[in-house]
CSV table of C-alpha atoms in Angstrom, one decimal:
chain,number,residue,atom,x,y,z
A,1,MET,CA,101.5,106.8,119.6
A,2,ASP,CA,102.1,104.8,116.3
A,3,ALA,CA,100.7,105.7,112.8
A,4,LEU,CA,97.7,103.3,113.2
A,5,ALA,CA,96.6,104.6,116.5
A,6,SER,CA,96.7,108.2,115.4
A,7,GLY,CA,95.0,107.6,112.0
A,8,ARG,CA,98.0,108.9,110.1
A,9,MET,CA,98.7,105.7,108.1
A,10,THR,CA,98.4,106.0,104.4
A,11,LEU,CA,98.6,103.7,101.5
A,12,LYS,CA,102.2,104.7,100.9
A,13,ASP,CA,103.0,103.8,104.4
A,14,LEU,CA,101.8,100.3,103.6
A,15,GLY,CA,104.1,100.3,100.5
A,16,TRP,CA,101.7,101.6,97.8
A,17,ASN,CA,103.3,103.0,94.6
A,18,ASP,CA,102.5,104.1,91.0
A,19,ASP,CA,102.6,100.7,89.5
A,20,LEU,CA,100.0,99.4,92.1
A,21,GLU,CA,97.8,102.3,91.4
A,22,LYS,CA,97.9,101.6,87.6
A,23,ALA,CA,97.2,97.9,88.3
A,24,PHE,CA,94.3,98.7,90.5
A,25,ALA,CA,92.5,101.3,88.2
A,26,PRO,CA,90.0,98.7,86.8
A,27,TYR,CA,89.0,97.6,90.4
A,28,ARG,CA,88.7,101.1,91.7
A,29,ALA,CA,86.2,101.9,88.9
A,30,LYS,CA,84.1,99.1,90.5
A,31,GLY,CA,84.0,100.8,93.8
A,32,TRP,CA,86.5,98.3,95.4
A,33,GLU,CA,89.2,99.4,97.8
A,34,PRO,CA,92.9,98.6,97.9
A,35,ALA,CA,94.1,96.6,101.1
A,36,ARG,CA,97.2,94.9,102.2
A,37,LEU,CA,96.9,91.5,103.9
A,38,ILE,CA,98.6,91.4,107.3
A,39,ARG,CA,97.4,88.0,108.6
A,40,GLU,CA,95.9,84.8,107.5
A,41,SER,CA,93.9,82.0,109.3
A,42,PRO,CA,92.2,78.8,108.0
A,43,ILE,CA,89.0,80.7,107.5
A,44,ASN,CA,89.7,84.4,106.6
A,45,PHE,CA,92.5,87.2,106.4
A,46,GLY,CA,93.2,90.4,108.3
A,47,ALA,CA,93.9,93.5,106.2
A,48,PHE,CA,94.7,97.2,106.3
A,49,LEU,CA,92.8,99.6,104.3
A,50,GLY,CA,94.3,102.8,103.2
A,51,ASP,CA,93.3,104.8,106.2
A,52,GLY,CA,94.9,102.3,108.6
A,53,GLU,CA,91.5,100.5,109.5
A,54,GLU,CA,92.1,96.9,110.1
A,55,ILE,CA,89.3,94.6,108.8
A,56,ASP,CA,88.6,90.9,108.4
A,57,VAL,CA,88.2,89.7,104.8
A,58,ILE,CA,87.2,86.5,103.0
A,59,LEU,CA,88.2,85.1,99.7
A,60,CYS,CA,85.6,84.9,96.9
A,61,GLY,CA,85.1,81.7,95.1
A,62,ARG,CA,86.3,83.1,91.7
A,63,VAL,CA,89.7,84.0,93.1
A,64,TRP,CA,90.0,80.6,94.8
A,65,HIS,CA,89.1,78.7,91.6
A,66,ALA,CA,91.4,80.8,89.5
A,67,ALA,CA,94.5,79.8,91.4
A,68,THR,CA,96.3,76.8,89.7
A,69,ARG,CA,98.2,76.1,92.9
A,70,ASP,CA,98.3,77.1,96.6
A,71,ALA,CA,101.0,79.7,96.1
A,72,ASP,CA,98.7,81.7,93.8
A,73,LEU,CA,96.3,82.3,96.6
A,74,PRO,CA,96.5,85.6,98.5
A,75,ALA,CA,99.2,85.5,101.2
A,76,VAL,CA,100.5,87.8,104.0
A,77,GLY,CA,102.0,90.9,102.3
A,78,ASP,CA,99.8,90.7,99.2
A,79,TRP,CA,97.8,93.7,97.8
A,80,VAL,CA,94.2,92.9,97.1
A,81,ALA,CA,91.0,94.6,95.8
A,82,VAL,CA,88.3,94.3,98.6
A,83,GLU,CA,84.7,94.9,98.3
A,84,VAL,CA,83.8,96.3,101.5
A,85,GLY,CA,80.6,95.1,102.9
A,86,GLY,CA,77.8,97.0,104.7
A,87,GLU,CA,76.5,96.2,108.2
A,88,ASN,CA,76.4,92.5,108.9
A,89,GLU,CA,78.1,91.8,105.4
A,90,ASP,CA,81.4,90.3,104.7
A,91,ASN,CA,84.4,92.2,103.3
A,92,VAL,CA,85.3,90.2,100.2
A,93,ILE,CA,88.7,89.9,98.3
A,94,ARG,CA,87.7,90.1,94.6
A,95,ALA,CA,91.2,90.3,93.1
A,96,THR,CA,94.9,90.0,93.9
A,97,LEU,CA,97.3,92.5,92.4
A,98,PRO,CA,100.6,91.4,90.9
A,99,ARG,CA,103.5,90.6,93.2
A,100,ARG,CA,106.6,92.6,93.0
A,101,THR,CA,108.6,90.0,95.0
A,102,CYS,CA,107.6,86.7,96.6
A,103,PHE,CA,109.8,85.0,99.2
A,104,SER,CA,108.8,81.2,99.4
A,105,ARG,CA,110.1,77.9,100.1
A,106,LYS,CA,109.0,74.3,99.4
A,107,MET,CA,106.2,73.3,101.8
A,108,PRO,CA,107.9,71.2,104.7
A,109,GLY,CA,107.5,67.5,104.4
A,110,LYS,CA,106.9,65.4,101.3
A,111,SER,CA,104.5,67.9,99.6
A,112,SER,CA,105.5,69.5,96.3
A,113,GLU,CA,103.8,72.6,97.1
A,114,GLU,CA,105.4,76.1,97.3
A,115,GLN,CA,104.7,77.9,100.6
A,116,VAL,CA,104.6,81.7,100.4
A,117,ILE,CA,106.5,83.2,103.4
A,118,GLY,CA,105.9,86.8,102.5
A,119,ALA,CA,104.7,88.7,99.4
A,120,ASN,CA,106.0,92.0,98.2
A,121,VAL,CA,108.9,91.8,100.6
A,122,ASP,CA,111.8,94.2,100.1
A,123,ILE,CA,114.3,92.9,102.6
A,124,VAL,CA,114.7,89.4,104.1
A,125,ALA,CA,116.7,89.5,107.3
A,126,VAL,CA,118.1,86.1,108.4
A,127,VAL,CA,118.9,85.8,112.1
A,128,THR,CA,121.5,83.1,113.1
A,129,ASP,CA,124.1,82.7,115.8
A,130,PRO,CA,127.8,81.7,115.7
A,131,GLY,CA,127.0,78.7,117.9
A,132,SER,CA,124.7,75.8,117.7
A,133,ASP,CA,122.6,77.4,115.1
A,134,PHE,CA,125.4,78.2,112.7
A,135,ASN,CA,125.1,76.0,109.5
A,136,ILE,CA,126.7,77.4,106.4
A,137,ARG,CA,124.9,75.0,104.1
A,138,ARG,CA,121.4,76.2,105.4
A,139,MET,CA,122.6,79.8,105.1
A,140,GLU,CA,123.5,78.9,101.3
A,141,ARG,CA,119.9,77.7,100.8
A,142,TYR,CA,118.6,80.9,102.5
A,143,PHE,CA,120.5,82.9,99.9
A,144,MET,CA,119.2,80.9,97.0
A,145,LEU,CA,115.6,81.5,98.2
A,146,ILE,CA,116.2,85.1,98.8
A,147,GLY,CA,118.0,85.6,95.5
A,148,ARG,CA,115.1,84.0,93.6
A,149,SER,CA,112.6,86.1,95.5
A,150,GLY,CA,114.0,89.4,94.3
A,151,ALA,CA,114.5,90.8,97.8
A,152,LYS,CA,117.7,92.1,99.5
A,153,ALA,CA,119.3,89.7,101.9
A,154,VAL,CA,120.5,90.9,105.4
A,155,VAL,CA,122.1,88.6,107.9
A,156,LEU,CA,122.5,89.2,111.6
A,157,VAL,CA,124.9,86.9,113.3
A,158,ASN,CA,123.4,87.5,116.6
A,159,LYS,CA,124.3,86.7,120.4
A,160,SER,CA,127.7,88.3,120.1
A,161,ASP,CA,127.4,88.9,123.8
A,162,ALA,CA,127.5,85.1,124.3
A,163,PHE,CA,130.4,84.1,122.1
A,164,PRO,CA,134.1,85.2,121.6
A,165,THR,CA,134.7,88.0,119.2
A,166,GLU,CA,136.9,85.9,117.0
A,167,VAL,CA,134.2,83.1,116.7
A,168,CYS,CA,131.6,85.7,115.7
A,169,LYS,CA,133.9,87.4,113.0
A,170,ASN,CA,134.8,83.9,111.6
A,171,ALA,CA,131.1,83.0,111.2
A,172,ALA,CA,130.3,86.4,109.6
A,173,ALA,CA,133.2,86.1,107.2
A,174,GLU,CA,132.1,82.7,106.2
A,175,ILE,CA,128.5,83.8,105.5
A,176,ALA,CA,129.6,86.9,103.5
A,177,ALA,CA,131.9,84.8,101.3
A,178,LEU,CA,128.8,82.9,100.1
A,179,TRP,CA,127.1,86.0,98.5
A,180,SER,CA,128.7,89.3,98.0
A,181,GLU,CA,125.2,91.0,97.6
A,182,ALA,CA,124.3,90.1,101.2
A,183,ASP,CA,124.8,92.5,104.1
A,184,VAL,CA,126.2,90.8,107.1
A,185,HIS,CA,126.3,92.2,110.6
A,186,ILE,CA,127.4,90.9,114.0
A,187,THR,CA,125.0,91.8,116.6
A,188,SER,CA,123.5,91.4,120.0
A,189,ALA,CA,119.8,91.7,120.5
A,190,ILE,CA,120.2,92.1,124.3
A,191,LYS,CA,122.6,95.1,123.9
A,192,GLY,CA,120.4,96.5,121.2
A,193,ASP,CA,122.8,96.3,118.3
A,194,GLY,CA,120.4,94.3,116.2
A,195,LEU,CA,117.8,97.1,116.6
A,196,LYS,CA,120.1,99.7,115.3
A,197,VAL,CA,121.0,97.8,112.3
A,198,LEU,CA,117.5,96.9,111.3
A,199,LYS,CA,116.2,100.4,111.8
A,200,LYS,CA,118.7,101.6,109.0
A,201,TYR,CA,116.9,99.5,106.5
A,202,LEU,CA,113.4,100.2,107.5
A,203,LYS,CA,112.0,103.3,105.9
A,204,ARG,CA,108.5,104.4,104.9
A,205,GLY,CA,106.8,101.7,102.7
A,206,VAL,CA,109.6,99.2,103.1
A,207,THR,CA,108.6,95.6,104.1
A,208,MET,CA,111.1,93.4,106.0
A,209,CYS,CA,110.7,89.7,106.5
A,210,ILE,CA,112.6,88.2,109.5
A,211,VAL,CA,113.5,84.5,109.4
A,212,GLY,CA,115.7,82.1,111.3
A,213,SER,CA,115.5,79.2,113.6
A,214,SER,CA,113.9,79.5,117.1
A,215,GLY,CA,116.1,80.5,119.9
A,216,VAL,CA,118.4,82.8,117.9
A,217,GLY,CA,116.8,86.2,119.1
A,218,LYS,CA,114.2,86.7,116.4
A,219,SER,CA,111.4,87.5,118.8
A,220,THR,CA,113.5,89.7,120.9
A,221,LEU,CA,114.4,91.8,117.8
A,222,VAL,CA,110.8,92.0,116.9
A,223,ASN,CA,109.8,93.2,120.4
A,224,GLN,CA,112.5,95.9,120.2
A,225,LEU,CA,111.4,97.1,116.8
A,226,TYR,CA,107.7,97.2,117.7
A,227,GLY,CA,108.4,98.8,121.1
A,228,ASP,CA,106.3,96.3,123.0
A,229,GLU,CA,106.3,92.7,124.1
A,230,TRP,CA,104.5,91.8,120.9
A,231,GLN,CA,106.0,88.3,120.7
A,232,TRP,CA,106.6,86.2,123.9
A,233,THR,CA,110.2,85.2,124.2
A,234,SER,CA,111.5,82.0,125.9
A,235,GLU,CA,114.8,80.8,127.3
A,236,VAL,CA,117.0,78.5,125.2
A,237,ASN,CA,117.2,74.9,126.3
A,238,GLU,CA,120.6,74.5,128.0
A,239,VAL,CA,120.9,70.8,126.7
A,240,THR,CA,119.9,71.1,123.2
A,241,GLY,CA,120.7,74.8,122.6
A,242,LYS,CA,117.5,75.3,120.8
A,243,GLY,CA,114.7,77.6,121.7
A,244,ARG,CA,110.9,77.0,121.8
A,245,HIS,CA,108.8,78.3,119.0
A,246,THR,CA,107.7,81.8,120.4
A,247,THR,CA,106.2,83.0,117.1
A,248,THR,CA,103.1,80.8,116.2
A,249,SER,CA,101.7,82.6,113.1
A,250,ARG,CA,102.8,84.7,110.3
A,251,GLU,CA,101.9,88.3,110.6
A,252,LEU,CA,102.7,91.8,108.9
A,253,VAL,CA,103.1,94.6,111.5
A,254,PRO,CA,103.4,98.4,110.9
A,255,LEU,CA,106.3,100.1,112.7
A,256,ASP,CA,105.9,103.5,114.4
A,257,ASN,CA,109.1,104.9,112.8
A,258,GLY,CA,108.2,103.6,109.3
A,259,GLY,CA,108.2,100.2,107.5
A,260,MET,CA,106.4,97.0,107.8
A,261,LEU,CA,107.6,93.8,109.5
A,262,ILE,CA,106.8,90.1,108.7
A,263,ASP,CA,107.8,87.9,111.5
A,264,ASN,CA,107.7,84.1,111.0
A,265,PRO,CA,107.6,81.0,113.0
A,266,GLY,CA,111.0,79.3,113.5
A,267,MET,CA,112.0,77.8,110.2
A,268,ARG,CA,113.6,74.4,111.0
A,269,GLU,CA,113.3,73.0,107.5
A,270,ILE,CA,114.5,75.1,104.5
A,271,GLN,CA,113.7,73.2,101.4
A,272,MET,CA,114.2,74.6,97.9
A,273,TRP,CA,111.3,75.8,95.8
A,274,THR,CA,113.1,76.8,92.7
A,275,ASP,CA,114.1,75.6,89.2
A,276,GLU,CA,117.1,74.2,87.4
A,277,THR,CA,118.1,77.6,86.1
A,278,THR,CA,118.3,79.1,89.6
A,279,LEU,CA,120.2,76.1,91.0
A,280,ARG,CA,122.8,76.2,88.3
A,281,ASP,CA,123.3,80.0,88.7
A,282,SER,CA,123.9,79.5,92.4
A,283,PHE,CA,126.5,76.9,91.6
A,284,ALA,CA,128.2,78.5,88.8
A,285,ASP,CA,131.6,77.6,90.1
A,286,VAL,CA,130.6,73.9,90.3
A,287,GLU,CA,129.1,74.1,86.9
A,288,ALA,CA,132.2,75.4,85.4
A,289,LEU,CA,134.1,72.4,86.8
A,290,ALA,CA,131.5,70.1,85.4
A,291,ALA,CA,132.3,71.3,81.9
A,292,GLU,CA,135.7,69.9,82.3
A,293,CYS,CA,134.4,66.3,83.1
A,294,LYS,CA,135.7,63.6,80.7
A,295,PHE,CA,132.3,62.3,79.9
A,296,ARG,CA,129.2,64.5,79.1
A,297,ASP,CA,126.9,62.3,81.2
A,298,CYS,CA,129.1,62.2,84.2
A,299,ARG,CA,127.1,61.9,87.4
A,300,HIS,CA,129.9,63.6,89.4
A,301,ARG,CA,130.2,60.8,92.0
A,302,ASN,CA,132.6,58.0,91.3
A,303,ASP,CA,132.8,58.5,87.6
A,304,ALA,CA,136.2,58.3,85.9
A,305,GLY,CA,137.6,61.6,84.8
A,306,CYS,CA,135.1,63.7,86.9
A,307,ALA,CA,136.6,67.1,87.3
A,308,ILE,CA,134.4,68.0,90.2
A,309,ARG,CA,135.5,65.0,92.3
A,310,ALA,CA,139.1,65.9,91.4
A,311,ALA,CA,138.6,69.4,92.8
A,312,VAL,CA,137.2,68.0,96.0
A,313,ASP,CA,140.1,65.5,96.4
A,314,SER,CA,142.6,68.3,95.8
A,315,GLY,CA,140.8,70.7,98.1
A,316,LYS,CA,139.9,73.2,95.6
A,317,LEU,CA,136.2,72.5,96.1
A,318,ASP,CA,134.7,72.2,99.6
A,319,MET,CA,133.2,68.9,100.4
A,320,GLY,CA,130.1,70.4,102.0
A,321,ARG,CA,129.3,72.5,99.0
A,322,TYR,CA,130.0,69.5,96.7
A,323,GLU,CA,127.4,67.4,98.7
A,324,ASN,CA,124.9,70.3,98.9
A,325,PHE,CA,125.1,70.6,95.1
A,326,LEU,CA,124.3,66.9,94.7
A,327,ASN,CA,121.5,67.0,97.2
A,328,LEU,CA,119.9,70.0,95.6
A,329,GLU,CA,120.0,68.4,92.2
A,330,ASN,CA,118.0,65.2,93.6
A,331,GLU,CA,115.7,67.4,95.5
A,332,ILE,CA,114.6,69.5,92.6
A,333,SER,CA,114.4,66.4,90.3
A,334,ALA,CA,112.0,64.9,92.8
A,335,LEU,CA,110.2,68.1,93.1
A,336,LEU,CA,109.5,68.4,89.4
A,337,LYS,CA,108.1,64.8,89.3
A,338,ARG,CA,105.6,65.5,92.0
A,339,ALA,CA,104.7,68.7,90.4
A,340,GLU,CA,104.1,67.1,87.2
A,341,LYS,CA,101.7,64.6,89.0
A,342,ARG,CA,99.9,67.4,90.8
A,343,GLN,CA,99.4,69.3,87.5
A,344,MET,CA,97.7,66.3,86.0
A,345,ALA,CA,95.4,66.1,89.0
A,346,VAL,CA,94.6,69.9,88.7
A,347,GLU,CA,93.8,69.6,85.1
A,348,ARG,CA,91.4,66.7,85.7
A,349,TRP,CA,89.8,68.7,88.5
A,350,ALA,CA,89.5,71.7,86.2
A,351,LYS,CA,87.7,69.7,83.5
A,352,ARG,CA,85.2,68.3,86.0
A,353,ASN,CA,84.6,71.6,87.4
A,354,HIS,CA,83.9,73.0,84.1
A,355,ARG,CA,81.3,70.4,83.3
A,356,VAL,CA,79.6,71.2,86.6
A,357,LYS,CA,79.5,74.8,86.1
A,358,ALA,CA,78.0,74.5,82.6
A,359,ARG,CA,74.8,72.9,84.0
A,360,ASN,CA,73.6,76.1,85.6
A,361,LEU,CA,72.7,79.3,83.5
A,362,ALA,CA,74.3,81.8,86.0
A,363,ASP,CA,77.3,79.7,86.2
A,364,ARG,CA,77.7,79.5,82.5
A,365,ILE,CA,77.6,83.2,82.2
A,366,GLN,CA,80.3,83.7,84.8
A,367,LEU,CA,82.3,80.8,83.2
A,368,GLU,CA,82.2,82.7,79.8
A,369,LYS,CA,83.5,85.9,81.4
A,370,ASP,CA,86.2,84.0,83.1
A,371,GLU,CA,87.4,82.6,79.8
A,372,ARG,CA,87.2,86.0,78.2
A,373,GLY,CA,89.3,87.5,81.0
A,374,GLU,CA,86.6,89.9,82.2
A,375,ILE,CA,86.6,91.2,85.8
């Protein structure tokens, strides 16, 4: 029997701490209750209260309007203040508590929006394999996203039962060389190796997010951690080497032996949501070479006296890393342009909304409170 079923779950099991208690004080005075979001749908959220009760909650208009971008809206893993409704009344999210960490990416496609994968995540576990899924450039992007989020990175080079030992070791070594702060493990979900590794990280109050492409064994690991067939697993296509999407929605799940798990749909597209500072920190070695270029406005392509191109030609700098550096520069430049356009649209909308609110007395009173920062 798990903590939820036995009624033994507490706020600390969900990750509650002194900082959250302090931040929640003004909301507790209003009679609201702390809750952690475990699921989201187009119309509402699922949440756990402190006693382990699962409830459906909706978002109040004030929180929605206060968000300047979609990423500011509540997401799975967030702590919120809920006004619990009575019989036949809705449970309403009245406020969102500050996030300690936020693991996010750029929304897939042409959107410039940030997509929150998990809020208040302690550990991000990336599952890959040494075969068709292995892509060192994609892993590099994962590390940039995880580093920006503030979470710890753990990588499982899974399916060791299906590949030669040397192949698995080489893949793990190549991944470990990218970031010294990441823990890299060779595992086999079928043999239970991955389960043993992840359990070492999952303690009371710890939240782990599991990501990776479909077909690499994520859902099998989740099933083992949860102790039940929580996610349906499918066979990998023998022709493409890819698996079908077996996880269709993002959900936070409490584990019987402690910890919380956020499973994610297979992430085929890992686009950066970051800034120039984070990019340059992640490519410090390339930036050091750039300082040696003959011209300050060097574009690092076919420019005369380019130190980066010289390093590539001599074999000092890997061609793949060089190309990834150029692609990320272009991607962030385009992202910033789209973000600027969206900000202009948001500002126009806010001004129009302000005028509409000011027409009604009750709305004017609430508007004045919002501008004073009152709860």
